[in-house]
Short mmCIF file of C-alpha atoms and ligand atoms in Angstrom, two decimals:
data_model
loop_
_atom_site.label_atom_id
_atom_site.label_comp_id
_atom_site.label_asym_id
_atom_site.label_seq_id
_atom_site.Cartn_x
_atom_site.Cartn_y
_atom_site.Cartn_z
CA UNK A 197 93.07 88.87 -70.55
CA UNK A 198 93.58 87.29 -67.16
CA UNK A 199 91.62 86.17 -64.13
CA UNK A 200 92.96 86.87 -60.65
CA UNK A 201 91.46 85.37 -57.54
CA UNK A 202 92.03 87.40 -54.37
CA UNK A 203 90.90 86.91 -50.80
CA UNK A 204 90.30 90.15 -48.91
CA UNK A 205 89.34 90.04 -45.20
CA UNK A 206 86.23 91.98 -44.16
CA UNK A 207 86.54 94.60 -41.43
CA UNK A 208 83.72 92.74 -39.59
CA UNK A 209 81.64 89.62 -40.42
CA UNK A 210 78.66 90.24 -42.73
CA UNK A 211 75.57 88.27 -41.67
CA UNK A 212 72.42 87.81 -43.80
CA UNK A 213 69.69 85.18 -44.16
CA UNK A 214 72.05 83.54 -46.69
CA UNK A 215 74.96 83.02 -44.27
CA UNK A 216 78.02 84.76 -42.79
CA UNK A 217 80.94 86.21 -44.74
CA UNK A 218 84.28 86.72 -42.98
CA UNK A 219 86.32 87.49 -46.08
CA UNK A 220 85.57 88.24 -49.69
CA UNK A 221 86.89 85.76 -52.21
CA UNK A 222 86.80 87.85 -55.39
CA UNK A 223 87.42 87.10 -59.06
CA UNK A 224 89.12 90.07 -60.73
CA UNK A 225 89.30 90.38 -64.50
CA UNK A 226 92.12 92.29 -66.15
CA UNK A 227 91.94 92.93 -69.88
CA UNK A 228 93.92 94.83 -72.43
CA UNK A 229 91.44 96.07 -75.02
CA UNK A 230 92.20 98.61 -77.72
CA UNK A 231 95.68 98.98 -76.22
CA UNK A 232 94.29 100.05 -72.84
CA UNK A 233 94.07 98.16 -69.56
CA UNK A 234 90.64 97.59 -67.98
CA UNK A 235 89.59 96.00 -64.69
CA UNK A 236 86.42 94.63 -63.14
CA UNK A 237 85.41 92.42 -60.25
CA UNK A 238 82.81 89.66 -60.35
CA UNK A 239 80.34 90.15 -57.49
CA UNK A 240 79.45 86.46 -57.03
CA UNK A 241 79.68 85.30 -53.41
CA UNK A 242 81.47 82.13 -52.22
CA UNK A 243 78.24 80.17 -51.73
CA UNK A 244 75.26 80.03 -54.13
CA UNK A 245 72.84 81.35 -51.49
CA UNK A 246 72.09 84.86 -52.85
CA UNK A 247 71.58 83.48 -56.36
CA UNK A 248 72.75 80.36 -58.20
CA UNK A 249 76.11 82.00 -58.97
CA UNK A 250 79.15 81.50 -56.77
CA UNK A 251 82.86 82.31 -56.96
CA UNK A 252 84.14 78.91 -58.08
CA UNK A 253 81.36 78.66 -60.68
CA UNK A 254 82.11 82.16 -62.01
CA UNK A 255 85.82 81.31 -62.22
CA UNK A 256 85.00 78.14 -64.15
CA UNK A 257 82.46 79.61 -66.59
CA UNK A 258 84.68 82.63 -67.31
CA UNK A 259 87.70 80.51 -68.19
CA UNK A 260 85.89 77.60 -69.82
CA UNK A 261 83.08 79.35 -71.77
CA UNK A 262 82.83 83.15 -71.63
CA UNK A 263 86.40 84.31 -72.27
CA UNK A 264 86.99 81.78 -75.11
CA UNK A 265 83.80 83.05 -76.83
CA UNK A 266 84.89 86.64 -76.42
CA UNK A 267 88.40 85.97 -77.72
CA UNK A 268 86.94 84.13 -80.69
CA UNK A 269 84.40 86.88 -81.52
CA UNK A 270 86.90 89.75 -81.05
CA UNK A 271 84.21 92.43 -80.43
CA UNK A 272 85.23 95.95 -81.40
CA UNK A 273 83.07 97.60 -78.74
CA UNK A 274 82.07 96.66 -75.19
CA UNK A 275 78.42 97.07 -76.23
CA UNK A 276 78.80 93.86 -78.26
CA UNK A 277 79.89 91.74 -75.29
CA UNK A 278 76.38 90.84 -74.06
CA UNK A 279 75.37 89.63 -77.52
CA UNK A 280 78.52 87.51 -77.88
CA UNK A 281 77.90 85.90 -74.46
CA UNK A 282 74.11 85.51 -74.85
CA UNK A 283 74.24 81.85 -76.03
CA UNK A 284 75.58 80.94 -72.56
CA UNK A 285 72.58 80.75 -70.22
CA UNK A 286 72.61 82.57 -66.90
CA UNK A 287 75.91 83.53 -65.20
CA UNK A 288 74.86 87.19 -65.13
CA UNK A 289 77.55 88.22 -62.63
CA UNK A 290 80.38 86.65 -64.64
CA UNK A 291 79.05 88.24 -67.85
CA UNK A 292 78.64 91.62 -66.16
CA UNK A 293 82.24 91.60 -64.97
CA UNK A 294 83.59 90.73 -68.40
CA UNK A 295 81.55 93.48 -70.06
CA UNK A 296 82.67 96.04 -67.47
CA UNK A 297 86.36 95.15 -67.84
CA UNK A 298 86.17 95.85 -71.57
CA UNK A 299 84.08 98.96 -71.01
CA UNK A 300 86.62 100.27 -68.48
CA UNK A 301 89.43 99.83 -71.01
CA UNK A 302 87.40 101.39 -73.82
CA UNK A 303 86.45 104.43 -71.74
CA UNK A 304 90.01 104.90 -70.48
CA UNK A 305 91.18 104.96 -74.10
CA UNK A 306 88.86 107.90 -74.81
CA UNK A 307 89.15 109.60 -71.40
CA UNK A 308 85.44 109.21 -70.57
CA UNK A 309 84.12 108.51 -67.08
CA UNK A 310 81.72 105.56 -66.73
CA UNK A 311 78.98 107.74 -65.18
CA UNK A 312 79.01 110.06 -68.19
CA UNK A 313 78.90 107.14 -70.63
CA UNK A 314 75.98 105.49 -68.82
CA UNK A 315 74.05 108.79 -68.55
CA UNK A 316 74.36 109.25 -72.31
CA UNK A 317 72.39 106.02 -72.74
CA UNK A 318 69.36 107.68 -71.12
CA UNK A 319 67.98 110.05 -73.78
CA UNK A 320 67.06 113.43 -72.37
CA UNK A 321 68.42 112.61 -68.92
CA UNK A 322 70.49 115.21 -67.05
CA UNK A 323 74.22 114.84 -66.45
CA UNK A 324 75.15 112.29 -63.76
CA UNK A 325 75.35 113.56 -60.19
CA UNK A 326 78.82 114.49 -58.91
CA UNK A 327 78.08 112.94 -55.54
CA UNK A 328 75.37 110.62 -54.23
CA UNK A 329 73.77 110.17 -50.82
CA UNK A 330 75.34 107.37 -48.82
CA UNK A 331 73.27 104.48 -47.52
CA UNK A 332 74.37 101.57 -45.41
CA UNK A 333 73.15 98.01 -45.08
CA UNK A 334 73.19 96.41 -41.62
CA UNK A 335 73.41 92.63 -41.31
CA UNK A 336 71.44 90.37 -38.99
CA UNK A 337 72.44 91.24 -35.46
CA UNK A 338 72.61 89.18 -32.33
CA UNK A 339 70.72 91.59 -30.10
CA UNK A 340 68.64 94.77 -30.19
CA UNK A 341 71.26 96.59 -28.10
CA UNK A 342 74.03 95.63 -30.52
CA UNK A 343 71.87 96.69 -33.48
CA UNK A 344 71.02 100.07 -31.97
CA UNK A 345 74.70 100.68 -31.19
CA UNK A 346 75.77 99.71 -34.72
CA UNK A 347 73.11 101.87 -36.41
CA UNK A 348 73.98 104.72 -34.04
CA UNK A 349 77.57 104.67 -35.29
CA UNK A 350 76.39 104.85 -38.93
CA UNK A 351 73.95 107.67 -38.18
CA UNK A 352 76.74 109.57 -36.38
CA UNK A 353 78.98 109.00 -39.42
CA UNK A 354 76.33 110.74 -41.54
CA UNK A 355 74.72 107.91 -43.47
CA UNK A 356 71.41 109.14 -44.89
CA UNK A 357 69.57 105.84 -45.05
CA UNK A 358 69.79 102.55 -43.17
CA UNK A 359 68.77 99.17 -44.55
CA UNK A 360 68.21 96.41 -42.07
CA UNK A 361 68.42 92.70 -42.91
CA UNK A 362 65.43 90.83 -41.52
CA UNK A 363 64.17 87.27 -41.34
CA UNK A 364 61.25 85.51 -39.60
CA UNK A 365 61.59 86.23 -35.89
CA UNK A 366 63.82 89.29 -36.51
CA UNK A 367 61.57 91.81 -38.20
CA UNK A 368 59.14 93.96 -36.21
CA UNK A 369 61.18 94.08 -32.99
CA UNK A 370 64.40 95.49 -34.54
CA UNK A 371 62.45 97.98 -36.68
CA UNK A 372 60.46 99.17 -33.65
CA UNK A 373 63.67 99.47 -31.62
CA UNK A 374 65.33 101.63 -34.30
CA UNK A 375 62.24 103.83 -34.60
CA UNK A 376 62.15 104.25 -30.80
CA UNK A 377 65.77 105.36 -30.62
CA UNK A 378 66.24 107.26 -33.89
CA UNK A 379 62.71 108.59 -34.45
CA UNK A 380 60.51 108.70 -37.54
CA UNK A 381 62.87 110.79 -39.69
CA UNK A 382 65.57 108.15 -40.17
CA UNK A 383 65.16 106.77 -43.70
CA UNK A 384 64.82 103.10 -42.92
CA UNK A 385 64.08 100.03 -45.03
CA UNK A 386 64.34 96.27 -44.62
CA UNK A 387 65.58 93.36 -46.74
CA UNK A 388 64.49 89.76 -46.17
CA UNK A 389 66.50 88.08 -48.98
CA UNK A 390 63.49 85.83 -49.64
CA UNK A 391 63.35 84.49 -46.08
CA UNK A 392 59.53 84.28 -45.80
CA UNK A 393 57.95 81.02 -46.95
CA UNK A 394 54.85 82.27 -48.75
CA UNK A 395 52.38 85.16 -49.02
CA UNK A 396 50.45 84.36 -45.85
CA UNK A 397 53.64 83.80 -43.83
CA UNK A 398 55.08 87.10 -45.11
CA UNK A 399 51.81 89.05 -44.70
CA UNK A 400 51.41 87.86 -41.12
CA UNK A 401 54.87 89.08 -40.16
CA UNK A 402 55.23 92.15 -42.35
CA UNK A 403 51.85 93.82 -41.80
CA UNK A 404 53.29 94.76 -38.41
CA UNK A 405 55.85 96.93 -40.26
CA UNK A 406 53.26 99.04 -42.06
CA UNK A 407 53.04 101.55 -39.23
CA UNK A 408 56.79 102.21 -39.16
CA UNK A 409 57.10 104.38 -42.26
CA UNK A 410 59.65 102.24 -44.08
CA UNK A 411 60.94 103.25 -47.52
CA UNK A 412 60.33 99.69 -48.71
CA UNK A 413 60.39 95.99 -47.85
CA UNK A 414 62.90 94.23 -50.08
CA UNK A 415 62.46 90.73 -51.49
CA UNK A 416 60.31 89.15 -48.77
CA UNK A 417 59.58 86.05 -50.89
CA UNK A 418 61.62 83.72 -53.08
CA UNK A 419 63.39 84.94 -56.19
CA UNK A 420 60.98 83.04 -58.47
CA UNK A 421 57.78 84.23 -56.77
CA UNK A 422 56.77 87.22 -58.89
CA UNK A 423 53.03 86.55 -58.46
CA UNK A 424 53.43 86.16 -54.70
CA UNK A 425 55.11 89.57 -54.49
CA UNK A 426 52.25 91.09 -56.52
CA UNK A 427 49.70 89.53 -54.14
CA UNK A 428 51.63 90.64 -51.08
CA UNK A 429 51.79 94.16 -52.51
CA UNK A 430 48.00 94.29 -52.41
CA UNK A 431 48.03 93.49 -48.68
CA UNK A 432 50.89 95.72 -47.44
CA UNK A 433 50.90 99.49 -47.62
CA UNK A 434 54.72 99.63 -47.43
CA UNK A 435 56.11 99.44 -51.00
CA UNK A 436 57.61 96.11 -51.98
CA UNK A 437 61.06 96.24 -53.58
CA UNK A 438 62.50 93.37 -55.63
CA UNK A 439 66.16 92.38 -55.72
CA UNK A 440 66.98 88.71 -56.39
CA UNK A 441 63.73 88.29 -58.36
CA UNK A 442 64.85 90.51 -61.25
CA UNK A 443 67.81 89.06 -63.14
CA UNK A 444 67.31 90.70 -66.55
CA UNK A 445 65.46 93.50 -68.37
CA UNK A 446 62.75 90.95 -69.29
CA UNK A 447 62.29 90.09 -65.60
CA UNK A 448 61.93 93.80 -64.87
CA UNK A 449 59.21 94.06 -67.53
CA UNK A 450 57.38 91.11 -65.95
CA UNK A 451 57.62 92.67 -62.49
CA UNK A 452 56.35 96.02 -63.76
CA UNK A 453 53.49 94.42 -65.71
CA UNK A 454 52.39 92.32 -62.73
CA UNK A 455 52.78 95.10 -60.20
CA UNK A 456 55.18 92.84 -58.28
CA UNK A 457 57.18 95.82 -56.99
CA UNK A 458 56.73 99.55 -56.42
CA UNK A 459 60.48 100.05 -55.97
CA UNK A 460 63.41 98.21 -57.60
CA UNK A 461 66.90 97.53 -56.33
CA UNK A 462 69.22 97.43 -59.36
CA UNK A 463 72.51 95.53 -59.16
CA UNK A 464 74.47 95.44 -62.38
CA UNK A 465 75.97 92.03 -61.57
CA UNK A 466 72.58 90.45 -60.95
CA UNK A 467 71.14 91.65 -64.28
CA UNK A 468 74.13 90.85 -66.53
CA UNK A 469 75.92 94.18 -66.71
CA UNK A 470 75.86 97.95 -66.37
CA UNK A 471 74.27 98.39 -69.81
CA UNK A 472 71.38 96.09 -68.84
CA UNK A 473 71.14 97.94 -65.52
CA UNK A 474 70.69 101.27 -67.32
CA UNK A 475 68.10 99.67 -69.61
CA UNK A 476 66.14 98.50 -66.54
CA UNK A 477 66.44 101.92 -64.88
CA UNK A 478 64.97 103.52 -68.02
CA UNK A 479 62.05 101.06 -68.04
CA UNK A 480 61.36 101.76 -64.36
CA UNK A 481 61.50 105.52 -64.93
CA UNK A 482 58.90 105.19 -67.69
CA UNK A 483 56.71 103.14 -65.33
CA UNK A 484 57.11 105.63 -62.48
CA UNK A 485 58.93 103.08 -60.30
CA UNK A 486 61.83 104.60 -58.32
CA UNK A 487 65.09 102.63 -58.25
CA UNK A 488 68.22 102.51 -56.12
CA UNK A 489 71.65 100.92 -56.54
CA UNK A 490 72.21 97.78 -54.50
CA UNK A 491 75.51 96.37 -53.28
CA UNK A 492 77.18 92.95 -53.14
CA UNK A 493 79.97 93.71 -50.62
CA UNK A 494 82.15 94.92 -53.49
CA UNK A 495 85.74 96.06 -53.14
CA UNK A 496 86.54 99.63 -54.16
CA UNK A 497 86.69 98.50 -57.78
CA UNK A 498 83.06 97.37 -57.98
CA UNK A 499 82.02 100.16 -55.63
CA UNK A 500 83.38 102.78 -58.05
CA UNK A 501 81.27 101.36 -60.88
CA UNK A 502 78.21 101.28 -58.61
CA UNK A 503 78.70 104.96 -57.83
CA UNK A 504 78.52 105.70 -61.57
CA UNK A 505 75.21 103.84 -61.73
CA UNK A 506 73.82 105.50 -58.59
CA UNK A 507 74.64 108.92 -60.11
CA UNK A 508 72.06 108.46 -62.91
CA UNK A 509 68.77 110.37 -62.86
CA UNK A 510 66.38 107.39 -62.34
CA UNK A 511 68.21 106.46 -59.12
CA UNK A 512 66.09 108.70 -56.91
CA UNK A 513 66.32 106.57 -53.76
CA UNK A 514 69.45 106.25 -51.63
CA UNK A 515 71.28 103.00 -52.40
CA UNK A 516 73.63 100.63 -50.61
CA UNK A 517 76.44 103.01 -51.48
CA UNK A 518 78.75 103.19 -48.49
CA UNK A 519 82.32 104.21 -47.77
CA UNK A 520 85.15 101.72 -48.22
CA UNK A 521 85.69 101.37 -44.45
CA UNK A 522 82.15 99.93 -44.10
CA UNK A 523 83.58 96.60 -45.25
CA UNK A 524 87.34 96.91 -45.67
CA UNK A 525 90.33 97.65 -43.51
CA UNK A 526 92.50 97.67 -46.66
CA UNK A 527 90.75 98.26 -49.98
CA UNK A 528 92.27 97.04 -53.25
CA UNK A 529 92.11 100.45 -54.96
CA UNK A 530 94.31 103.52 -54.60
CA UNK A 531 91.43 105.90 -53.75
CA UNK A 532 88.98 104.17 -51.39
CA UNK A 533 85.55 105.81 -51.19
CA UNK A 534 85.07 108.10 -48.20
CA UNK A 535 81.99 109.63 -46.60
CA UNK A 536 81.88 113.41 -46.94
CA UNK A 537 80.16 115.89 -44.66
CA UNK A 538 76.43 115.73 -45.25
CA UNK A 539 76.56 111.98 -45.82
CA UNK A 540 77.53 111.90 -49.47
CA UNK A 541 80.10 110.02 -51.54
CA UNK A 542 81.81 111.49 -54.61
CA UNK A 543 81.26 109.77 -57.94
CA UNK A 544 84.65 109.00 -59.55
CA UNK A 545 85.36 111.52 -62.30
CA UNK A 546 88.38 109.88 -63.92
CA UNK A 547 88.25 107.83 -67.13
CA UNK A 548 86.53 104.43 -66.98
CA UNK A 549 85.53 103.33 -63.50
CA UNK A 550 87.84 106.07 -62.23
CA UNK A 551 89.90 104.16 -59.67
CA UNK A 552 93.21 102.30 -59.92
CA UNK A 553 93.78 98.79 -58.64
CA UNK A 554 96.61 98.55 -56.09
CA UNK A 555 99.02 96.02 -57.50
CA UNK A 556 100.70 95.49 -54.11
CA UNK A 557 97.43 94.67 -52.34
CA UNK A 558 96.27 92.36 -55.14
CA UNK A 559 99.65 90.58 -55.17
CA UNK A 560 99.46 90.08 -51.41
CA UNK A 561 95.88 88.73 -51.55
CA UNK A 562 96.31 86.60 -54.67
CA UNK A 563 95.31 82.95 -54.42
CA UNK A 564 94.97 81.90 -58.08
CA UNK A 565 95.66 83.17 -61.58
CA UNK A 566 94.41 82.06 -64.97
CA UNK A 567 95.29 83.05 -68.53
CA UNK A 568 93.62 81.94 -71.76
CA UNK A 569 95.07 78.59 -72.71
CA UNK A 570 95.30 77.46 -69.07
CA UNK A 571 92.83 74.92 -67.75
CA UNK A 572 89.98 76.60 -65.82
CA UNK A 573 90.60 74.49 -62.74
CA UNK A 574 94.28 75.50 -62.52
MG1 LIG B 842 68.70 92.60 -51.23
#
């Protein structure tokens, strides 16, 4: 087992209410499990502004706590990883990456694609889709003209749904501008990353969006404000979607019970792994709440696993599933995702996550390495 830290430049800066990313500092996990190699990336960002997790913290907890527990427990199946790591509180993204690395190895050993394996965990569900509709997330923009031009390029490329980052002062005007230019048929939704202070602040600003036919308004309030989202949902006619506020299957149950969301964005990293993500998707399906697969500016490695998730039956809404060139000039995998005619992306069909890590790119981007027995800070 080893940890590799790589720094991959973004094709363009990524701007949200949480800050600006110019490059992705990524922790990669490589394991050999059951005689087979498996890979995963940890989706934590450099700063703890999306959630409490961040790259340096993930690196530390993996080397200091999670990997030693795993090596000591010697699980025989990737399904046991979450239980082994459960005594460590939080650190969902680090745990998710570790589980996926083992799962990738395990599935490669038996020749099974991740999408097929995940679909089999949904009793009675159909086979996973072979391709999924592509959606794109657009960061906070400096001007309406720049935003319209950027969205125009994505629409021309064939993206089927656009998600716009918003914050107080940048909400109704950009949405109205996009509706004016692209009309009512563009599938459009917004994401505030918790930027509104409270229910009255959010209601005042977001009621103006109700006439624009949005798919949903994502995480307007803070990640711990489940009741506030339920209250806001009574005021707005646009469905509220949660993201940061749901970090586990138990959180999802709370949100469903309270009516805190009518749509859910599922990110495997945020909820502790792909198995937990499928569990949440099943709960939402039973509750009649549609879900979609979110993104964390993953490289092609994490993107491939997200495609497997997005291919499952409960994922009826278009997710943040975009082509590799949305974020990367040079992806770290041998088969970067591409947008096909009709605005779809193929779900990898090979064993495990279905893509291969490019050793040359990883070697060129490598900043740190760690092996069990080394000190986490080395
Ligand atoms: Mg979000």
